[in-house]
Each structure stands twice: as C-alpha cells, then as structure tokens.
PDB file of C-alpha atoms in Angstrom:
ATOM      1  CA  MET A   1       0.026   0.043  -0.033  1.00 58.00           C
ATOM      2  CA  VAL A   2       2.727   2.427   0.833  1.00 64.00           C
ATOM      3  CA  SER A   3       4.792   1.639  -2.288  1.00 74.00           C
ATOM      4  CA  TYR A   4       1.513   2.357  -4.237  1.00 82.00           C
ATOM      5  CA  GLY A   5       1.106   5.879  -2.626  1.00 81.00           C
ATOM      6  CA  PHE A   6      -1.786   5.100  -0.292  1.00 84.00           C
ATOM      7  CA  VAL A   7      -0.276   7.352   2.486  1.00 91.00           C
ATOM      8  CA  LYS A   8      -2.071  10.401   3.756  1.00 94.00           C
ATOM      9  CA  VAL A   9      -0.896  13.716   3.359  1.00 96.00           C
ATOM     10  CA  SER A  10      -2.228  17.410   3.415  1.00 96.00           C
ATOM     11  CA  CYS A  11      -3.734  18.879   0.243  1.00 96.00           C
ATOM     12  CA  ASP A  12      -2.058  22.029   0.992  1.00 96.00           C
ATOM     13  CA  VAL A  13       1.381  21.943  -0.610  1.00 96.00           C
ATOM     14  CA  GLN A  14       2.581  24.758   1.995  1.00 95.00           C
ATOM     15  CA  LYS A  15       2.009  22.268   4.624  1.00 96.00           C
ATOM     16  CA  ALA A  16       3.272  19.264   2.768  1.00 96.00           C
ATOM     17  CA  ILE A  17       6.498  21.395   2.032  1.00 97.00           C
ATOM     18  CA  PRO A  18       6.476  23.869   5.103  1.00 95.00           C
ATOM     19  CA  GLU A  19      10.277  25.052   4.552  1.00 94.00           C
ATOM     20  CA  PRO A  20      11.168  24.418   1.040  1.00 96.00           C
ATOM     21  CA  LYS A  21      15.018  24.116   0.463  1.00 96.00           C
ATOM     22  CA  GLN A  22      16.900  25.013  -2.746  1.00 97.00           C
ATOM     23  CA  PRO A  23      16.108  22.518  -5.324  1.00 98.00           C
ATOM     24  CA  THR A  24      19.162  20.293  -6.663  1.00 98.00           C
ATOM     25  CA  SER A  25      19.992  20.156 -10.309  1.00 99.00           C
ATOM     26  CA  GLN A  26      19.209  16.618 -11.724  1.00 98.00           C
ATOM     27  CA  SER A  27      19.376  15.001 -14.826  1.00 98.00           C
ATOM     28  CA  VAL A  28      16.520  13.244 -17.006  1.00 99.00           C
ATOM     29  CA  ALA A  29      15.454  10.107 -15.123  1.00 98.00           C
ATOM     30  CA  GLU A  30      15.465   6.985 -16.879  1.00 98.00           C
ATOM     31  CA  LEU A  31      11.853   5.390 -17.618  1.00 99.00           C
ATOM     32  CA  PRO A  32      10.619   2.375 -15.815  1.00 98.00           C
ATOM     33  CA  SER A  33      11.663  -0.805 -18.079  1.00 98.00           C
ATOM     34  CA  SER A  34       9.069  -3.611 -16.806  1.00 98.00           C
ATOM     35  CA  LYS A  35       6.614  -4.873 -19.467  1.00 98.00           C
ATOM     36  CA  PHE A  36       3.697  -3.221 -17.768  1.00 98.00           C
ATOM     37  CA  ALA A  37       5.494   0.287 -17.836  1.00 98.00           C
ATOM     38  CA  GLN A  38       6.539  -0.066 -21.553  1.00 98.00           C
ATOM     39  CA  ASP A  39       3.041  -1.519 -22.487  1.00 98.00           C
ATOM     40  CA  THR A  40       1.490   1.200 -21.011  1.00 99.00           C
ATOM     41  CA  LEU A  41       3.769   3.593 -22.730  1.00 99.00           C
ATOM     42  CA  LYS A  42       3.182   1.967 -25.944  1.00 99.00           C
ATOM     43  CA  LYS A  43      -0.574   2.340 -25.412  1.00 98.00           C
ATOM     44  CA  VAL A  44      -0.662   6.096 -24.680  1.00 98.00           C
ATOM     45  CA  THR A  45       2.008   6.688 -27.436  1.00 98.00           C
ATOM     46  CA  ARG A  46      -0.472   5.257 -29.982  1.00 98.00           C
ATOM     47  CA  GLU A  47      -3.560   7.345 -28.326  1.00 97.00           C
ATOM     48  CA  PHE A  48      -1.950  10.546 -27.446  1.00 96.00           C
ATOM     49  CA  PRO A  49      -0.824  13.309 -29.768  1.00 94.00           C
ATOM     50  CA  GLU A  50       2.787  13.872 -29.185  1.00 96.00           C
ATOM     51  CA  LYS A  51       2.085  17.179 -27.162  1.00 96.00           C
ATOM     52  CA  VAL A  52      -0.028  15.410 -24.671  1.00 95.00           C
ATOM     53  CA  LEU A  53       2.352  12.625 -24.700  1.00 97.00           C
ATOM     54  CA  PHE A  54       5.354  14.755 -23.806  1.00 98.00           C
ATOM     55  CA  HIS A  55       3.236  16.431 -21.028  1.00 97.00           C
ATOM     56  CA  SER A  56       2.747  13.212 -19.364  1.00 98.00           C
ATOM     57  CA  LEU A  57       6.340  12.451 -19.684  1.00 99.00           C
ATOM     58  CA  ARG A  58       7.378  15.725 -18.181  1.00 98.00           C
ATOM     59  CA  VAL A  59       4.949  15.232 -15.452  1.00 99.00           C
ATOM     60  CA  TYR A  60       6.649  12.198 -14.638  1.00 99.00           C
ATOM     61  CA  GLN A  61      10.180  13.623 -14.760  1.00 99.00           C
ATOM     62  CA  TYR A  62       8.953  16.518 -12.402  1.00 99.00           C
ATOM     63  CA  SER A  63       7.525  14.281  -9.946  1.00 99.00           C
ATOM     64  CA  VAL A  64      10.785  12.136  -9.715  1.00 99.00           C
ATOM     65  CA  ALA A  65      12.987  15.295  -9.233  1.00 99.00           C
ATOM     66  CA  ILE A  66      10.421  16.658  -6.518  1.00 99.00           C
ATOM     67  CA  ILE A  67      10.354  13.297  -4.663  1.00 98.00           C
ATOM     68  CA  ARG A  68      14.158  13.352  -4.539  1.00 98.00           C
ATOM     69  CA  ASP A  69      14.429  16.767  -3.196  1.00 98.00           C
ATOM     70  CA  TYR A  70      11.549  17.141  -0.818  1.00 98.00           C
ATOM     71  CA  PHE A  71      10.034  13.563  -0.092  1.00 97.00           C
ATOM     72  CA  PRO A  72      13.211  11.463   0.050  1.00 96.00           C
ATOM     73  CA  SER A  73      11.619   9.123   2.700  1.00 95.00           C
ATOM     74  CA  TRP A  74       8.583   8.203   0.492  1.00 96.00           C
ATOM     75  CA  ASP A  75       8.640   4.483  -0.368  1.00 93.00           C
ATOM     76  CA  LEU A  76       6.906   5.225  -3.525  1.00 95.00           C
ATOM     77  CA  ASP A  77       7.297   2.744  -6.354  1.00 95.00           C
ATOM     78  CA  LEU A  78       8.399   4.536  -9.402  1.00 97.00           C
ATOM     79  CA  GLU A  79       6.750   2.253 -11.851  1.00 97.00           C
ATOM     80  CA  THR A  80       3.409   2.900 -10.214  1.00 97.00           C
ATOM     81  CA  LEU A  81       4.256   6.809 -10.482  1.00 98.00           C
ATOM     82  CA  PHE A  82       4.979   6.387 -14.207  1.00 99.00           C
ATOM     83  CA  VAL A  83       2.004   4.379 -15.210  1.00 98.00           C
ATOM     84  CA  THR A  84       0.004   7.040 -13.403  1.00 98.00           C
ATOM     85  CA  ALA A  85       1.563   9.992 -14.798  1.00 99.00           C
ATOM     86  CA  LEU A  86       1.428   8.485 -18.475  1.00 99.00           C
ATOM     87  CA  PRO A  87      -2.466   8.296 -18.817  1.00 98.00           C
ATOM     88  CA  HIS A  88      -3.511  10.861 -16.449  1.00 98.00           C
ATOM     89  CA  ASP A  89      -5.108  12.884 -19.428  1.00 96.00           C
ATOM     90  CA  ILE A  90      -6.296   9.860 -21.353  1.00 97.00           C
ATOM     91  CA  GLY A  91      -9.932  11.069 -21.110  1.00 95.00           C
ATOM     92  CA  THR A  92      -9.248  14.166 -23.173  1.00 93.00           C
ATOM     93  CA  THR A  93      -8.683  12.186 -26.491  1.00 94.00           C
ATOM     94  CA  GLU A  94     -11.528  13.014 -29.233  1.00 91.00           C
ATOM     95  CA  LYS A  95     -12.556   9.289 -29.119  1.00 94.00           C
ATOM     96  CA  ASN A  96     -12.984   9.154 -25.322  1.00 94.00           C
ATOM     97  CA  MET A  97     -14.663  12.760 -25.175  1.00 92.00           C
ATOM     98  CA  ARG A  98     -17.153  11.407 -27.531  1.00 92.00           C
ATOM     99  CA  ASP A  99     -17.668   7.930 -25.633  1.00 95.00           C
ATOM    100  CA  THR A 100     -19.169   9.335 -22.380  1.00 94.00           C
ATOM    101  CA  LYS A 101     -20.956  12.156 -20.702  1.00 93.00           C
ATOM    102  CA  LEU A 102     -18.512  11.868 -17.822  1.00 95.00           C
ATOM    103  CA  SER A 103     -15.868  14.446 -17.059  1.00 92.00           C
ATOM    104  CA  PHE A 104     -12.348  13.462 -18.560  1.00 94.00           C
ATOM    105  CA  GLU A 105     -10.817  12.933 -15.296  1.00 95.00           C
ATOM    106  CA  PHE A 106     -13.496  10.460 -14.035  1.00 96.00           C
ATOM    107  CA  TYR A 107     -13.672   8.819 -17.643  1.00 97.00           C
ATOM    108  CA  GLY A 108      -9.615   8.770 -17.621  1.00 97.00           C
ATOM    109  CA  GLY A 109      -9.618   7.053 -14.103  1.00 98.00           C
ATOM    110  CA  ILE A 110     -12.186   4.340 -15.131  1.00 98.00           C
ATOM    111  CA  LEU A 111     -10.244   3.410 -18.464  1.00 98.00           C
ATOM    112  CA  SER A 112      -7.028   3.335 -16.387  1.00 98.00           C
ATOM    113  CA  ARG A 113      -8.276   1.221 -13.796  1.00 98.00           C
ATOM    114  CA  GLU A 114      -9.632  -1.248 -16.356  1.00 98.00           C
ATOM    115  CA  TRP A 115      -6.341  -1.278 -18.416  1.00 98.00           C
ATOM    116  CA  ASP A 116      -4.340  -1.893 -15.072  1.00 98.00           C
ATOM    117  CA  LEU A 117      -6.632  -4.706 -14.060  1.00 98.00           C
ATOM    118  CA  GLU A 118      -6.309  -6.338 -17.576  1.00 98.00           C
ATOM    119  CA  GLN A 119      -2.409  -6.066 -17.552  1.00 98.00           C
ATOM    120  CA  ILE A 120      -1.597  -7.196 -13.841  1.00 97.00           C
ATOM    121  CA  ASN A 121      -4.972  -7.923 -12.149  1.00 96.00           C
ATOM    122  CA  ASN A 122      -3.882  -6.088  -8.844  1.00 96.00           C
ATOM    123  CA  ARG A 123      -6.907  -4.229  -7.521  1.00 96.00           C
ATOM    124  CA  ASP A 124      -4.869  -1.752  -4.849  1.00 94.00           C
ATOM    125  CA  TYR A 125      -2.503  -0.812  -7.868  1.00 95.00           C
ATOM    126  CA  ALA A 126      -5.490  -0.105 -10.059  1.00 97.00           C
ATOM    127  CA  ASP A 127      -7.550   1.780  -7.482  1.00 96.00           C
ATOM    128  CA  VAL A 128      -4.738   4.333  -6.542  1.00 96.00           C
ATOM    129  CA  VAL A 129      -4.001   5.068 -10.370  1.00 97.00           C
ATOM    130  CA  ALA A 130      -7.694   5.768 -10.770  1.00 98.00           C
ATOM    131  CA  GLU A 131      -8.318   7.841  -7.939  1.00 97.00           C
ATOM    132  CA  VAL A 132      -5.126   9.881  -8.935  1.00 98.00           C
ATOM    133  CA  ILE A 133      -6.474  10.547 -12.159  1.00 98.00           C
ATOM    134  CA  ILE A 134      -9.974  11.367 -10.807  1.00 97.00           C
ATOM    135  CA  ARG A 135      -8.588  13.945  -8.459  1.00 96.00           C
ATOM    136  CA  HIS A 136      -5.661  15.396 -10.415  1.00 95.00           C
ATOM    137  CA  GLN A 137      -7.252  18.619 -11.140  1.00 89.00           C
ATOM    138  CA  ASP A 138      -9.128  18.749  -7.908  1.00 88.00           C
ATOM    139  CA  LEU A 139      -6.789  21.266  -6.335  1.00 86.00           C
ATOM    140  CA  GLY A 140      -7.281  22.706  -2.964  1.00 84.00           C
ATOM    141  CA  GLU A 141      -5.600  23.690   0.319  1.00 86.00           C
ATOM    142  CA  SER A 142      -7.946  22.013   2.780  1.00 90.00           C
ATOM    143  CA  GLY A 143      -8.366  18.105   3.581  1.00 94.00           C
ATOM    144  CA  PHE A 144      -6.141  15.485   2.725  1.00 96.00           C
ATOM    145  CA  ILE A 145      -4.804  13.330  -0.211  1.00 96.00           C
ATOM    146  CA  PHE A 146      -2.305  10.767  -0.519  1.00 95.00           C
ATOM    147  CA  THR A 147       1.182  10.872  -1.512  1.00 97.00           C
ATOM    148  CA  LEU A 148       0.759   9.759  -5.090  1.00 97.00           C
ATOM    149  CA  GLY A 149      -2.135  11.954  -5.714  1.00 97.00           C
ATOM    150  CA  LEU A 150      -0.263  15.122  -4.153  1.00 98.00           C
ATOM    151  CA  ILE A 151       2.914  14.747  -6.502  1.00 98.00           C
ATOM    152  CA  ILE A 152       0.707  14.202  -9.550  1.00 98.00           C
ATOM    153  CA  GLN A 153      -1.158  17.408  -8.642  1.00 98.00           C
ATOM    154  CA  ILE A 154       2.098  19.296  -7.949  1.00 98.00           C
ATOM    155  CA  SER A 155       3.713  18.306 -11.336  1.00 98.00           C
ATOM    156  CA  THR A 156       0.640  18.732 -13.361  1.00 96.00           C
ATOM    157  CA  ILE A 157       0.077  22.356 -12.286  1.00 95.00           C
ATOM    158  CA  LEU A 158       3.556  23.134 -12.485  1.00 96.00           C
ATOM    159  CA  ASP A 159       3.651  21.980 -16.312  1.00 96.00           C
ATOM    160  CA  ASN A 160       0.250  23.371 -17.084  1.00 94.00           C
ATOM    161  CA  VAL A 161       0.472  26.900 -15.673  1.00 92.00           C
ATOM    162  CA  GLY A 162       3.882  27.191 -14.368  1.00 93.00           C
ATOM    163  CA  HIS A 163       2.826  27.187 -10.577  1.00 95.00           C
ATOM    164  CA  LEU A 164       5.196  25.888  -7.898  1.00 97.00           C
ATOM    165  CA  THR A 165       8.205  26.094 -10.232  1.00 97.00           C
ATOM    166  CA  HIS A 166      10.347  27.046  -7.252  1.00 97.00           C
ATOM    167  CA  LEU A 167      10.516  23.379  -6.398  1.00 98.00           C
ATOM    168  CA  ILE A 168      12.591  22.526  -9.542  1.00 98.00           C
ATOM    169  CA  HIS A 169      15.935  23.511 -10.311  1.00 98.00           C
ATOM    170  CA  PRO A 170      16.115  25.644 -13.403  1.00 98.00           C
ATOM    171  CA  GLU A 171      18.542  23.342 -15.091  1.00 99.00           C
ATOM    172  CA  THR A 172      16.327  20.287 -14.264  1.00 99.00           C
ATOM    173  CA  LEU A 173      13.288  22.136 -16.044  1.00 98.00           C
ATOM    174  CA  ASP A 174      15.874  22.945 -18.912  1.00 98.00           C
ATOM    175  CA  ALA A 175      16.975  19.332 -19.282  1.00 99.00           C
ATOM    176  CA  VAL A 176      13.465  18.007 -19.089  1.00 99.00           C
ATOM    177  CA  ASN A 177      12.195  20.328 -21.613  1.00 97.00           C
ATOM    178  CA  LYS A 178      14.847  19.721 -24.077  1.00 98.00           C
ATOM    179  CA  LYS A 179      13.870  15.870 -23.718  1.00 98.00           C
ATOM    180  CA  TYR A 180      10.344  16.494 -23.969  1.00 98.00           C
ATOM    181  CA  PRO A 181       9.527  19.789 -25.675  1.00 98.00           C
ATOM    182  CA  ARG A 182       6.573  21.737 -24.886  1.00 95.00           C
ATOM    183  CA  ASP A 183       5.969  23.184 -28.410  1.00 91.00           C
ATOM    184  CA  GLY A 184       2.786  25.097 -27.269  1.00 88.00           C
ATOM    185  CA  TRP A 185       1.688  22.972 -24.609  1.00 91.00           C
ATOM    186  CA  SER A 186      -0.082  25.824 -22.699  1.00 82.00           C
ATOM    187  CA  GLU A 187      -2.084  26.601 -25.822  1.00 87.00           C
ATOM    188  CA  CYS A 188      -3.048  22.786 -26.194  1.00 88.00           C
ATOM    189  CA  PHE A 189      -3.934  22.517 -22.637  1.00 82.00           C
ATOM    190  CA  VAL A 190      -6.410  25.485 -22.759  1.00 86.00           C
ATOM    191  CA  ALA A 191      -7.814  24.032 -25.946  1.00 86.00           C
ATOM    192  CA  ALA A 192      -8.500  20.816 -24.239  1.00 82.00           C
ATOM    193  CA  LEU A 193     -10.286  22.246 -21.356  1.00 83.00           C
ATOM    194  CA  ASP A 194     -12.480  24.454 -23.966  1.00 88.00           C
ATOM    195  CA  ASN A 195     -13.192  21.331 -25.923  1.00 87.00           C
ATOM    196  CA  GLU A 196     -14.639  19.768 -22.666  1.00 85.00           C
ATOM    197  CA  ASN A 197     -16.600  22.810 -21.576  1.00 87.00           C
ATOM    198  CA  LYS A 198     -18.178  23.005 -25.142  1.00 88.00           C
ATOM    199  CA  GLN A 199     -18.956  19.301 -24.985  1.00 87.00           C
ATOM    200  CA  LYS A 200     -19.902  18.898 -21.345  1.00 86.00           C
ATOM    201  CA  PRO A 201     -20.802  22.333 -19.967  1.00 86.00           C
ATOM    202  CA  TRP A 202     -21.878  20.871 -16.618  1.00 81.00           C
ATOM    203  CA  GLY A 203     -18.228  19.437 -16.143  1.00 68.00           C
ATOM    204  CA  GLY A 204     -17.004  22.286 -13.954  1.00 56.00           C
ATOM    205  CA  GLU A 205     -13.640  22.954 -15.711  1.00 52.00           C
ATOM    206  CA  GLY A 206     -14.569  26.416 -16.437  1.00 41.00           C
ATOM    207  CA  GLN A 207     -14.927  27.199 -12.634  1.00 37.00           C
ATOM    208  CA  ARG A 208     -11.743  26.088 -11.766  1.00 36.00           C
TER     209      ARG A 208
END
C-alpha cells in the first residue's frame, strides 16, 4: 500500500513542504523498464498526440525530481508513478470525449483502472491510479490526499500553468523540456479544457 502511494498527506502544498529548500540540479530520469510500464507507454503513445504524450512524460520527470528533493523518505514505487502520470489525460482524446458524458478526469480514471486490471490484475494498484487521475485537477488547500495524488497534482499544475516552479531547479526544467519539448503545450491545455466545456458544460472545468 505504501509503495503504491496510499499514505495520507495534506492537500496544501505549503503544509506538505513547509520549508522548501533550494532544489538540486537533476538529469532526466530513466523510464521504468518493466513490461507493464513499457506496454502502458506504447498504449498512450498510440492514443495521444505528441504534445499530450510529452506533457505526461514531463509530469513524470518533475515528480521524480520533486520526490528526490523534498520527499526522500517516501517509499513510492516509480513504476506506479510512471503508469499513473502517463495516462492521466487519457480522457481528453477525441474518441474518449465522445464516448461518455463523464468529465475527462473521471472517465480517464475508469479507463486506466480497467487497463491496469487487465494487465496486472492488482486491485490496489489499479485503484490508486484511478483515484489519482480522477483527483488530479481537484486542487485545494484543505483536507487530505495521498502521496501519489499530491505529487501528480504538483507536477501537473507546474507543467500546465507554471505554478510551483520554485520546487524544480532551472537546470532540471531545461533538461526535461529539451528531452520532451513543450511546443505550445499551454495553448493545447487550454484548448482541451475549452473542448470539454463545449461538449460537457456541466463538467466544471470552467470554474476551476
């Protein structure tokens, strides 16, 4: 359970990291090489536009760097982190937007849970991935989340809007962005939210 990230932490980043130190310069992390990790990478590579794929890979890289600097005691399995970061926006593809009336986070969580159960038949593993994806846009300063959910939230908002960049060394940011270029990601992110608001005006993204 601990290695899957089911450990309670505050939703408030300032409470989770009360006295942030200077981040260290880090190189791009190697990607997990297990069959499950690589099969998940192949799946999202087929389904995602390159911009979304690179966003997911940046989220993974930022998460690894932030954990090393600020949460070294976390016993969080990097494969679990990887297969959560990769499909966290799977609900935004055109096909998946058309297939359901659910908001993209919810449908993405359901799809990812089904994929994980098919591949490894581990319910705890599949459950944590699903909950992270469902909650990854549900940002707040009150209440609690769990370690894997918090780090994905931090890294997602960092890449989407540049918030919390003080937690990443500029050289790390530069290395990750050279490996996985942004190439207009901010505009792509806004367009994805606009598309969901147009198709599903009850979704609530416009109020976030």
